[in-house]
GROMACS .gro file of C-alpha atoms in nm:
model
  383
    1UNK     CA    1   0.322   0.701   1.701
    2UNK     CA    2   0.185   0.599   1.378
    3UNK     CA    3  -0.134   0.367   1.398
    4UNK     CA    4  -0.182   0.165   1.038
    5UNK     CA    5  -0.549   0.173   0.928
    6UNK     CA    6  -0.652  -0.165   0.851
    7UNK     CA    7  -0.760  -0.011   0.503
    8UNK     CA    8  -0.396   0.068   0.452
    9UNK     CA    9  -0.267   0.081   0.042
   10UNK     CA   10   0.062   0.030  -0.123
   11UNK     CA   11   0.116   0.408  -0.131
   12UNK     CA   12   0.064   0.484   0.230
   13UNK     CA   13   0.277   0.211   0.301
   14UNK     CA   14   0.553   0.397   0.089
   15UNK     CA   15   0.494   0.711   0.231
   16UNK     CA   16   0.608   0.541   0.623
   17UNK     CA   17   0.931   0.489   0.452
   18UNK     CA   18   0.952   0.843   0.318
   19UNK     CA   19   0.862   0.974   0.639
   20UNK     CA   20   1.118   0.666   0.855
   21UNK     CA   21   0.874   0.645   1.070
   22UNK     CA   22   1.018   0.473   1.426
   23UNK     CA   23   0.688   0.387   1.609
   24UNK     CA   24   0.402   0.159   1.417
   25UNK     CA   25   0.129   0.012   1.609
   26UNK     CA   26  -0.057  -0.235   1.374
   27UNK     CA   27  -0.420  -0.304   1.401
   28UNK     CA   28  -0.560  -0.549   1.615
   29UNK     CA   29  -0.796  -0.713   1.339
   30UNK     CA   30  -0.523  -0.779   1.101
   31UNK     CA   31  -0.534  -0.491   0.723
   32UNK     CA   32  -0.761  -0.577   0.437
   33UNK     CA   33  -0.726  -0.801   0.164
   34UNK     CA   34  -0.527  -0.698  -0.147
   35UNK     CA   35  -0.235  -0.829  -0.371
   36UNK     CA   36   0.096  -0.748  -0.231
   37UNK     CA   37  -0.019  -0.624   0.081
   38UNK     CA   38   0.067  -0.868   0.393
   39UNK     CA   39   0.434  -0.948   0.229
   40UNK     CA   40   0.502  -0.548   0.179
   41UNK     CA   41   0.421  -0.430   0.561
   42UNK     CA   42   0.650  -0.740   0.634
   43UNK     CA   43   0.961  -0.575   0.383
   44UNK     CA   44   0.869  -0.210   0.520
   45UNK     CA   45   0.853  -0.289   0.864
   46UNK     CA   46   1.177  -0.477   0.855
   47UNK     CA   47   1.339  -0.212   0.641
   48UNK     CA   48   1.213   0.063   0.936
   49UNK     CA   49   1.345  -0.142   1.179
   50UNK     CA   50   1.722  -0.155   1.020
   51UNK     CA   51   1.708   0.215   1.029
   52UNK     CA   52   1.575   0.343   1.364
   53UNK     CA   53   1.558   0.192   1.722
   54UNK     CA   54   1.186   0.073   1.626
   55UNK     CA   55   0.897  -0.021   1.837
   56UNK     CA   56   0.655  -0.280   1.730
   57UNK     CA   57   0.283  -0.207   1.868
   58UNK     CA   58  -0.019  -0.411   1.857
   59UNK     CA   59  -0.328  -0.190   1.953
   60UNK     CA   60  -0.476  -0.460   2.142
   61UNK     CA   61  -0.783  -0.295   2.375
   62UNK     CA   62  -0.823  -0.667   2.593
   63UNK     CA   63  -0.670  -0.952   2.605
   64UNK     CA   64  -0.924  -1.149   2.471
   65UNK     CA   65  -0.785  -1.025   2.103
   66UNK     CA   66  -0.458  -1.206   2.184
   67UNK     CA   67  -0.527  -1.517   1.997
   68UNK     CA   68  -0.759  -1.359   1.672
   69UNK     CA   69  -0.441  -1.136   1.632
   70UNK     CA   70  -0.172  -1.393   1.631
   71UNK     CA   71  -0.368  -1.597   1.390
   72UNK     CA   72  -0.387  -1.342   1.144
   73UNK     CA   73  -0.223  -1.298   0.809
   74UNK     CA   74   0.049  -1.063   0.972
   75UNK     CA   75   0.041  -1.142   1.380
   76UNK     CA   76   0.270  -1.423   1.418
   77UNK     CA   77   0.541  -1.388   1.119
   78UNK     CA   78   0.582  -1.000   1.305
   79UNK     CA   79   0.606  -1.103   1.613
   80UNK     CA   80   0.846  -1.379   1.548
   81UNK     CA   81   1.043  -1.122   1.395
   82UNK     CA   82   1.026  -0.831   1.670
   83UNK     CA   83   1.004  -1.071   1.955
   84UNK     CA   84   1.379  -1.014   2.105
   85UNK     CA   85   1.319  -0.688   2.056
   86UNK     CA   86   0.999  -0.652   2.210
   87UNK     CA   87   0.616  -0.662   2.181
   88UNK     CA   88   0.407  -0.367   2.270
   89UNK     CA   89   0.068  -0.267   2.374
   90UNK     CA   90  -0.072   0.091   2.341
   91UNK     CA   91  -0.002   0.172   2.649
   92UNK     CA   92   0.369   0.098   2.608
   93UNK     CA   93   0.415  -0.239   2.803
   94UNK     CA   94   0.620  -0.507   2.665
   95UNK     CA   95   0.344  -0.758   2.614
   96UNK     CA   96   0.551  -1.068   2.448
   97UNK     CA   97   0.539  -1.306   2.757
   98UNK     CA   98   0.151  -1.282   2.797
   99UNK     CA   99   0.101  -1.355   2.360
  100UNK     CA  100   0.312  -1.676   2.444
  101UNK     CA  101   0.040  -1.914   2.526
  102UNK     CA  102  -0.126  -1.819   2.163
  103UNK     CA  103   0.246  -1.772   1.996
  104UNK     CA  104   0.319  -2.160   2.098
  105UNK     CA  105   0.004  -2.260   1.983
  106UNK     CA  106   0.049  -2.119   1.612
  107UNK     CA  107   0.401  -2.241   1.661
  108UNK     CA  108   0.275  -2.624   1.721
  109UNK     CA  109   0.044  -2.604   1.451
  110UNK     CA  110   0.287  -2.439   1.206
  111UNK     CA  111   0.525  -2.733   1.298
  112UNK     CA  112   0.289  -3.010   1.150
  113UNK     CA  113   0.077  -2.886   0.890
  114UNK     CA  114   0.248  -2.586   0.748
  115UNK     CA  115   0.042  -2.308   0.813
  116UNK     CA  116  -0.174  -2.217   1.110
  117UNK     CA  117  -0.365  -1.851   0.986
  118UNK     CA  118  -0.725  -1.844   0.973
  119UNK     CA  119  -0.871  -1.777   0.622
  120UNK     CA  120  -0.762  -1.827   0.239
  121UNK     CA  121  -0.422  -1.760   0.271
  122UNK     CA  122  -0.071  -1.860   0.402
  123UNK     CA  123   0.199  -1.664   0.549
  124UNK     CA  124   0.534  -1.913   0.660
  125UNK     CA  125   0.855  -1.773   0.686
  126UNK     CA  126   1.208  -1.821   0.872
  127UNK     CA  127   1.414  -1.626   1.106
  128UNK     CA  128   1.765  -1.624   1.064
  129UNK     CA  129   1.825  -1.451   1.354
  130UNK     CA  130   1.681  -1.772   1.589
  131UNK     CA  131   1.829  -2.105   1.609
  132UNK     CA  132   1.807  -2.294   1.296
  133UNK     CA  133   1.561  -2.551   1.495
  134UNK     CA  134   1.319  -2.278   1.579
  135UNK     CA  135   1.412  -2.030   1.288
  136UNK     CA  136   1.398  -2.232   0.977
  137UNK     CA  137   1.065  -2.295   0.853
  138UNK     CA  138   0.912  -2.680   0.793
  139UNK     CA  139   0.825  -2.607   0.454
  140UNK     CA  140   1.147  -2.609   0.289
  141UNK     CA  141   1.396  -2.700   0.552
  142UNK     CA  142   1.450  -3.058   0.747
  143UNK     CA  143   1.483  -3.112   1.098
  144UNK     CA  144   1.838  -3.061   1.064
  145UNK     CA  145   1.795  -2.670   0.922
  146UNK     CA  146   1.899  -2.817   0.561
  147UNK     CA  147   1.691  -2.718   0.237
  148UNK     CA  148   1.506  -2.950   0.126
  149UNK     CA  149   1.654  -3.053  -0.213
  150UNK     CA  150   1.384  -3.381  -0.285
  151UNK     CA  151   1.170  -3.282  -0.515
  152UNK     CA  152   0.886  -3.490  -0.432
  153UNK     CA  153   0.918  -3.362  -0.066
  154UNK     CA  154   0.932  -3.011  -0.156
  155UNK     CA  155   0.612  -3.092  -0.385
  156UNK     CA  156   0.403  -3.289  -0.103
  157UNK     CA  157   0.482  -2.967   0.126
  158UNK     CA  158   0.381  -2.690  -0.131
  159UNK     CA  159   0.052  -2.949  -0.253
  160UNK     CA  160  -0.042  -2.903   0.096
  161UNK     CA  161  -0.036  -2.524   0.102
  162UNK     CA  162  -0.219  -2.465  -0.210
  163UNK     CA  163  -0.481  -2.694  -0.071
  164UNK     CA  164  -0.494  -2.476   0.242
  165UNK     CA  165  -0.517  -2.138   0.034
  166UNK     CA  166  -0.782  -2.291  -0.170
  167UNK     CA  167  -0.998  -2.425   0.179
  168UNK     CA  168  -1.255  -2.230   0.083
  169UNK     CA  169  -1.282  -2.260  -0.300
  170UNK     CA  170  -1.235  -2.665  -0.351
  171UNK     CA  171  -1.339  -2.673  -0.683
  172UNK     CA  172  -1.033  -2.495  -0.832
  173UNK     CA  173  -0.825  -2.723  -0.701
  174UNK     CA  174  -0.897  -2.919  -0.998
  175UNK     CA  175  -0.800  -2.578  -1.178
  176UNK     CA  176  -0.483  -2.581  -1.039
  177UNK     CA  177  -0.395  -2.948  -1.081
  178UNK     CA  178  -0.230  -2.863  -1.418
  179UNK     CA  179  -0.026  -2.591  -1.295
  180UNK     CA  180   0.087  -2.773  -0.964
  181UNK     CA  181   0.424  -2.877  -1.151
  182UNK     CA  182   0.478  -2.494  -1.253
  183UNK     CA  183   0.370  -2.358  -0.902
  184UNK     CA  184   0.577  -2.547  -0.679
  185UNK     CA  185   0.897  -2.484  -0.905
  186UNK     CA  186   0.818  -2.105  -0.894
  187UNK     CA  187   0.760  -2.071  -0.547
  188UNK     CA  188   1.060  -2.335  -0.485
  189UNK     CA  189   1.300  -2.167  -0.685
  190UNK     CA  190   1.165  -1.766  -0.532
  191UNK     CA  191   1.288  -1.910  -0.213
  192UNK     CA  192   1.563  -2.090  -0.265
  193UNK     CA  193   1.744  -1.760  -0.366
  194UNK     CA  194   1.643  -1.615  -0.022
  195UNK     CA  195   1.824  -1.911   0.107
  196UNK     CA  196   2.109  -1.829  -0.145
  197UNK     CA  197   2.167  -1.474  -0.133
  198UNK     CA  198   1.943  -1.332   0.154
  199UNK     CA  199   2.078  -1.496   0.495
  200UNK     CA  200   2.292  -1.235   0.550
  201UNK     CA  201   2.463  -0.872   0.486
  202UNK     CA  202   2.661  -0.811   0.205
  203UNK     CA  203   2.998  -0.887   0.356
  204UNK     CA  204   2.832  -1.269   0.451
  205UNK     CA  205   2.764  -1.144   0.826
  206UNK     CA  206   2.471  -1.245   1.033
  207UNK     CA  207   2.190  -0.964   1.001
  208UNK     CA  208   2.065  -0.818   1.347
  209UNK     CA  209   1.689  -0.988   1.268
  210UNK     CA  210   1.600  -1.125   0.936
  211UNK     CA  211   1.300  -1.289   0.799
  212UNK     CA  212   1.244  -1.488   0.449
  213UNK     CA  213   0.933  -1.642   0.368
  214UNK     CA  214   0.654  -1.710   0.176
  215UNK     CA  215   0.265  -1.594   0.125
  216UNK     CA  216  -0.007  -1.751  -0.110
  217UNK     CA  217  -0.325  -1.638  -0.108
  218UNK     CA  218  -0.685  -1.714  -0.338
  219UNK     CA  219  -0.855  -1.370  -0.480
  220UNK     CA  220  -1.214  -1.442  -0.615
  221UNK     CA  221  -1.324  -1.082  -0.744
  222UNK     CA  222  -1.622  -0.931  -0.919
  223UNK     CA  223  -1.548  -0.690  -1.213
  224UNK     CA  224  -1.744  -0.428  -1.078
  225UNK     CA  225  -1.452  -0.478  -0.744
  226UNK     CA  226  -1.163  -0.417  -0.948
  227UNK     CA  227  -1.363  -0.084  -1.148
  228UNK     CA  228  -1.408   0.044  -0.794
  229UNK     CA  229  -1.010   0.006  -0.697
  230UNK     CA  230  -0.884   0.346  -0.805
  231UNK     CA  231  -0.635   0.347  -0.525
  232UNK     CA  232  -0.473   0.014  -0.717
  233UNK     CA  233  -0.211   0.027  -0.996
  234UNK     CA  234  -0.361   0.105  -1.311
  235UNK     CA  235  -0.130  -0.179  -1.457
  236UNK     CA  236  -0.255  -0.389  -1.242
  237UNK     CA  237  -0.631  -0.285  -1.342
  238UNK     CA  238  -0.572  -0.387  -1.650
  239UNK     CA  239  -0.448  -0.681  -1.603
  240UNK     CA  240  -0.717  -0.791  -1.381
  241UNK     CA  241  -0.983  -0.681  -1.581
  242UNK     CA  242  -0.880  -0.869  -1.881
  243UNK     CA  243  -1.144  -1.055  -2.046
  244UNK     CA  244  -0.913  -1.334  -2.072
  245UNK     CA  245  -0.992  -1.399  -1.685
  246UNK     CA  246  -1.358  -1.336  -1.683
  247UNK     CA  247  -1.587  -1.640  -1.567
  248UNK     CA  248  -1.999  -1.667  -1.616
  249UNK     CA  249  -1.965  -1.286  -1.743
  250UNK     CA  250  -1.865  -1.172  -1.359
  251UNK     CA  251  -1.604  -1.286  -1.198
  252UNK     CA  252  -1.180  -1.376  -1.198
  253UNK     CA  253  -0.968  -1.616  -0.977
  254UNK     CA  254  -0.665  -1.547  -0.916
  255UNK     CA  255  -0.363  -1.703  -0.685
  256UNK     CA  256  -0.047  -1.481  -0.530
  257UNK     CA  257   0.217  -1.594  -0.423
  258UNK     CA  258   0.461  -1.379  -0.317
  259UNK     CA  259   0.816  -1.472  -0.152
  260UNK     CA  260   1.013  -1.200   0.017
  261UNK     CA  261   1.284  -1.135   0.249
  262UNK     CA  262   1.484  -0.831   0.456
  263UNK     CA  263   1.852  -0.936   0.310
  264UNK     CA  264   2.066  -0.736   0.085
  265UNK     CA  265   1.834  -0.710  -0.243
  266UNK     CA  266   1.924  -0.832  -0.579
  267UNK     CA  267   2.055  -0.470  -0.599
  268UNK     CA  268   2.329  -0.477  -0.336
  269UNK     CA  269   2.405  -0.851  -0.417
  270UNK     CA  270   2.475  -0.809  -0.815
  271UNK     CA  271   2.700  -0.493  -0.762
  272UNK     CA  272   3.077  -0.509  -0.780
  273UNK     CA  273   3.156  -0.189  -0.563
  274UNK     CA  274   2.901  -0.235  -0.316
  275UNK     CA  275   2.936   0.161  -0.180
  276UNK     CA  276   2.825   0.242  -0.534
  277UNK     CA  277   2.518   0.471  -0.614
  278UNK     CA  278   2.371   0.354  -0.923
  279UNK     CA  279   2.068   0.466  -1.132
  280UNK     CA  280   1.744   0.369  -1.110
  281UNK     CA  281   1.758   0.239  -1.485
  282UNK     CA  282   2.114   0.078  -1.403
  283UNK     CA  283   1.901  -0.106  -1.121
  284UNK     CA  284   1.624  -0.247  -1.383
  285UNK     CA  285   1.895  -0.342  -1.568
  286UNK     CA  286   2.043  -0.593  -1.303
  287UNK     CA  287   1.705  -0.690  -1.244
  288UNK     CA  288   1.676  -0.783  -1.653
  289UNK     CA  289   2.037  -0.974  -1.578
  290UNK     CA  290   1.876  -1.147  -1.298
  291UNK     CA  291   1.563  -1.270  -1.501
  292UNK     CA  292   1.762  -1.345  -1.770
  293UNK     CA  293   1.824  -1.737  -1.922
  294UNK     CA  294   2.116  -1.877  -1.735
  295UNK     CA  295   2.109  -1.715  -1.426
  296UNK     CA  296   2.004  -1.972  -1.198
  297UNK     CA  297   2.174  -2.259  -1.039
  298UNK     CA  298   2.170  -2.605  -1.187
  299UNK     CA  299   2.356  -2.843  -0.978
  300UNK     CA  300   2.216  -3.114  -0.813
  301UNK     CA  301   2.192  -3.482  -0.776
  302UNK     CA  302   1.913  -3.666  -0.975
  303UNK     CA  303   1.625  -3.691  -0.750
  304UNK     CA  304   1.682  -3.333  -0.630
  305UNK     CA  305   1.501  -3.041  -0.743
  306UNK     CA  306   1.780  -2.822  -0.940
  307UNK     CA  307   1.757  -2.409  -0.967
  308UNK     CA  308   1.625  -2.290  -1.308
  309UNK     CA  309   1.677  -1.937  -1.230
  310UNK     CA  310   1.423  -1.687  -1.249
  311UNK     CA  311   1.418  -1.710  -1.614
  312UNK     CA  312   1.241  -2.019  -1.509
  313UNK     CA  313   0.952  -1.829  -1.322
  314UNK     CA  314   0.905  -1.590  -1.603
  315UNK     CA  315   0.857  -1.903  -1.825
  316UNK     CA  316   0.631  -2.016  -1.628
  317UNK     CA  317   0.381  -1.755  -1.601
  318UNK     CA  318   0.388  -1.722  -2.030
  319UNK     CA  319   0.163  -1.534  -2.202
  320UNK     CA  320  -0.119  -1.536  -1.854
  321UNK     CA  321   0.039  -1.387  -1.522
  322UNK     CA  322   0.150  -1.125  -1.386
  323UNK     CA  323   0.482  -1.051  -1.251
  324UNK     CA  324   0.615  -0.755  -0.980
  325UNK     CA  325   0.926  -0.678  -0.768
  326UNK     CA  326   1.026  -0.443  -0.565
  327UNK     CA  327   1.374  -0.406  -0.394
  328UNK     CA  328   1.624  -0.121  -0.340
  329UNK     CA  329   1.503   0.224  -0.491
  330UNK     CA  330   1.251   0.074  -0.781
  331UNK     CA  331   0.979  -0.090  -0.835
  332UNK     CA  332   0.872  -0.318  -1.186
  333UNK     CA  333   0.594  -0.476  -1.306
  334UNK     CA  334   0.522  -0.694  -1.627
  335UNK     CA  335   0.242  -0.814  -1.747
  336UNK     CA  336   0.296  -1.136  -1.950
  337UNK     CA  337  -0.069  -1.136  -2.116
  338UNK     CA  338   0.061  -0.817  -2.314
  339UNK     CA  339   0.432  -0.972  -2.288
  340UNK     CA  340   0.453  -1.301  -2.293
  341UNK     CA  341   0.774  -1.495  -2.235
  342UNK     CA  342   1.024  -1.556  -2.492
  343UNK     CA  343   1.325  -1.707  -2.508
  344UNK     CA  344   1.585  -1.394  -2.447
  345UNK     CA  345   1.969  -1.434  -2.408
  346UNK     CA  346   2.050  -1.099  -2.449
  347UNK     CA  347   1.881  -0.924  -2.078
  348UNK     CA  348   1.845  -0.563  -2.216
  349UNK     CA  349   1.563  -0.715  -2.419
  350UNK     CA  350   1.369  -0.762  -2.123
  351UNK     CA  351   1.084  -0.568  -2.072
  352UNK     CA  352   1.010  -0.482  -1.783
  353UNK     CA  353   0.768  -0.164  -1.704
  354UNK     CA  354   0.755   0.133  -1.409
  355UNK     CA  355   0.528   0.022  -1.177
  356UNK     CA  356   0.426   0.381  -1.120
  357UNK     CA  357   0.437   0.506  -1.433
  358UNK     CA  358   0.412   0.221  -1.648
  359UNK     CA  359   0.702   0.345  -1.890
  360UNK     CA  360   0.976   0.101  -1.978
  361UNK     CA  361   1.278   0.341  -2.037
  362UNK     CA  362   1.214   0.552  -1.739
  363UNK     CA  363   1.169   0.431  -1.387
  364UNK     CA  364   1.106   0.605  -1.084
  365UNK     CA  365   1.276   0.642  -0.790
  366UNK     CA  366   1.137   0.458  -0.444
  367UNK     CA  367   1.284   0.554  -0.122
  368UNK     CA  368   1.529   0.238  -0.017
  369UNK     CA  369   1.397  -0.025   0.071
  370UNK     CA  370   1.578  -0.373   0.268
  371UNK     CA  371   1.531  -0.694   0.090
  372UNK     CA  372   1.331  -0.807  -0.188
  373UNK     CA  373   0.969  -0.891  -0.294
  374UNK     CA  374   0.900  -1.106  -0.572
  375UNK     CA  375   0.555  -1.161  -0.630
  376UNK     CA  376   0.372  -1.340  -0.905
  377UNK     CA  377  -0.037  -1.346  -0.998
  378UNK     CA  378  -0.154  -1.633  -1.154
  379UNK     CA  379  -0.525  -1.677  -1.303
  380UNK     CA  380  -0.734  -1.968  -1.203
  381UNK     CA  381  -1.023  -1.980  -1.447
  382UNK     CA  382  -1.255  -2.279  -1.460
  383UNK     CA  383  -1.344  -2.368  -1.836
   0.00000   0.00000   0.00000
């Protein structure tokens, strides 16, 4: 049985993969706070769980921790997912009828505003493996399990979720104002391929337990903070540290949202033969074809929002955020302060760098993972 510290990192949660680990008992009080984190347990837990006849744990000590834990970042989007399955205390007893009062509640709450977590962020995601009326999530679906294609809908919804992440920190709200156009198109058009391309296997048959969804969350750090996070990719320390972000000498903002799901991958999905072993460096390269211009749906009525592809999101982000994904056997980064966006047709241009090693002709190889994770970081400085 493998208990996750609540100080957990990206590379320990790697290494559970490596070592397929078939019994994970997550902490009570929910894991620390750090980019990536809450939507990665969700894709390696989920991957774990496609392999093995896996056990979900919760290392509740009372039942007084009921509640605090499904109101956590990662308590009720997990158990949602492993509740057919089963919920389990330390001790090995299936514990899912007696977290029902406190899943209902988050459930109720979730139904009318959204979100329901404690804190500055947002985790909301579906289950395709439930009925569409208690799978689908109210953010981006209608009462009738449909995507919602309005734009000013979809809009309203997402206003009211940045709103929520930013609870705490009102006065960037006027920060983001600017941006809320860009945002809600990013995180619109992240999803909308889950809905596309990550319901189910490759063959277009229902997946055993799925989840797609959605987390934003507000990052207010001191320099000093991001010298002292050697366990962090030193990409990603360097783009945080960038004096571009710096406010009153001390501090950066910063937003993440991150969508992900536990479908096929943009791996699987682009191949032809689908038994195929490929690369790693054939892998970026679908991933370049996938960000490339013209990749993205654009049908729709007017009044609807249309897909702009993920050329779109890149375009977005410009020459400030930061961009990562990780799906299949690799893992890539970019960093559009150092490269911003430009107009590219041809998708071998685009560069896209080793999120390990930071090299963009080699890239190394991940153990398999289910799904993707897109994640984007996007500065909120106050001028």
């Amino acid at each position: 049985m493998k208990t996750l510290n609540k100080n957990i990192n990206l590379e320990e949660l790697e290494n559970l993969l490596e070592k397929n680990s078939r019994d994970i008992t997550m902490p009570v009080t929910g894991v620390k706070s750090d980019f990536f984190l809450v939507p990665s347990i969700i894709q390696v837990l989920a991957t774990l769980d496609r392999r093995n006849k896996f056990q979900y744990k919760i290392n509740f000590a009372t039942e007084e921790q009921y509640e605090n834990h499904v109101f956590s970042e990662l308590g009720f989007p997990l158990i949602s997912y492993f509740w057919k399955q089963g919920i389990y205390n330390r001790d090995n007893e299936n514990i899912k009828y007696d977290l029902r009062e406190y899943t209902k509640k988050y459930y109720d709450e979730l139904s009318t505003k959204y979100y329901a977590s404690k804190g500055n962020s947002v985790t909301i995601a579906s289950y395709d493996h439930f009925p569409k009326a208690k799978g689908l999530d109210k953010l981006f679906y209608d009462r009738n399990g449909e995507l919602i294609q309005n734009h000013f809908l979809i809009a309203n919804n997402c206003q009211i979720v940045f709103e929520r992440v930013l609870r705490m920190n009102q006065n960037y709200l006027k920060v983001i104002a600017p941006l809320f156009d860009d945002l809600t198109t990013i995180l619109w058009e992240l999803f909308k391929n889950t809905h596309d391309h990550a319901k189910t296997d490759i063959n277009g048959s229902p997946l055993v337990r799925n989840i797609r969804g959605i987390h934003c969350k507000f990052y207010r750090i001191k320099k000093s903070e991001i010298d002292s996070k050697h366990y962090l990719n030193k990409n990603l320390i360097k783009y945080l540290e960038d004096p571009i972000h710096i406010e009153n000498g001390n501090f950066s903002s910063f937003l993440e949202i991150s969508v992900f799901d536990a479908g096929p991958g943009f791996i699987q999905r682009n191949l032809n033969d689908k038994s195929e072993e490929i690369s790693t460096e054939k892998q970026v390269d679908i991933i370049r074809r996938c960000l490339s211009k013209n990749q993205g749906s654009v049908k729709g009525a007017q009044g609807e929002l249309k897909g702009f592809g993920l050329d779109y999101v890149l375009r977005c982000l410009g020459n400030k955020g930061y961009l990562r994904i990780r799906t299949e056997q690799i893992c890539v980064t970019r960093n559009m302060i150092r490269n911003p966006y430009n107009t590219i047709d041809a998708d071998k241009k685009i560069v896209l760098h080793d999120w390990q090693t930071n090299s963009t002709k080699k890239f190394s190889k991940h153990e398999k993972i289910s799904g993707s994770l897109v994640s984007i970081i996007y500065p909120l400085k106050k001028s």
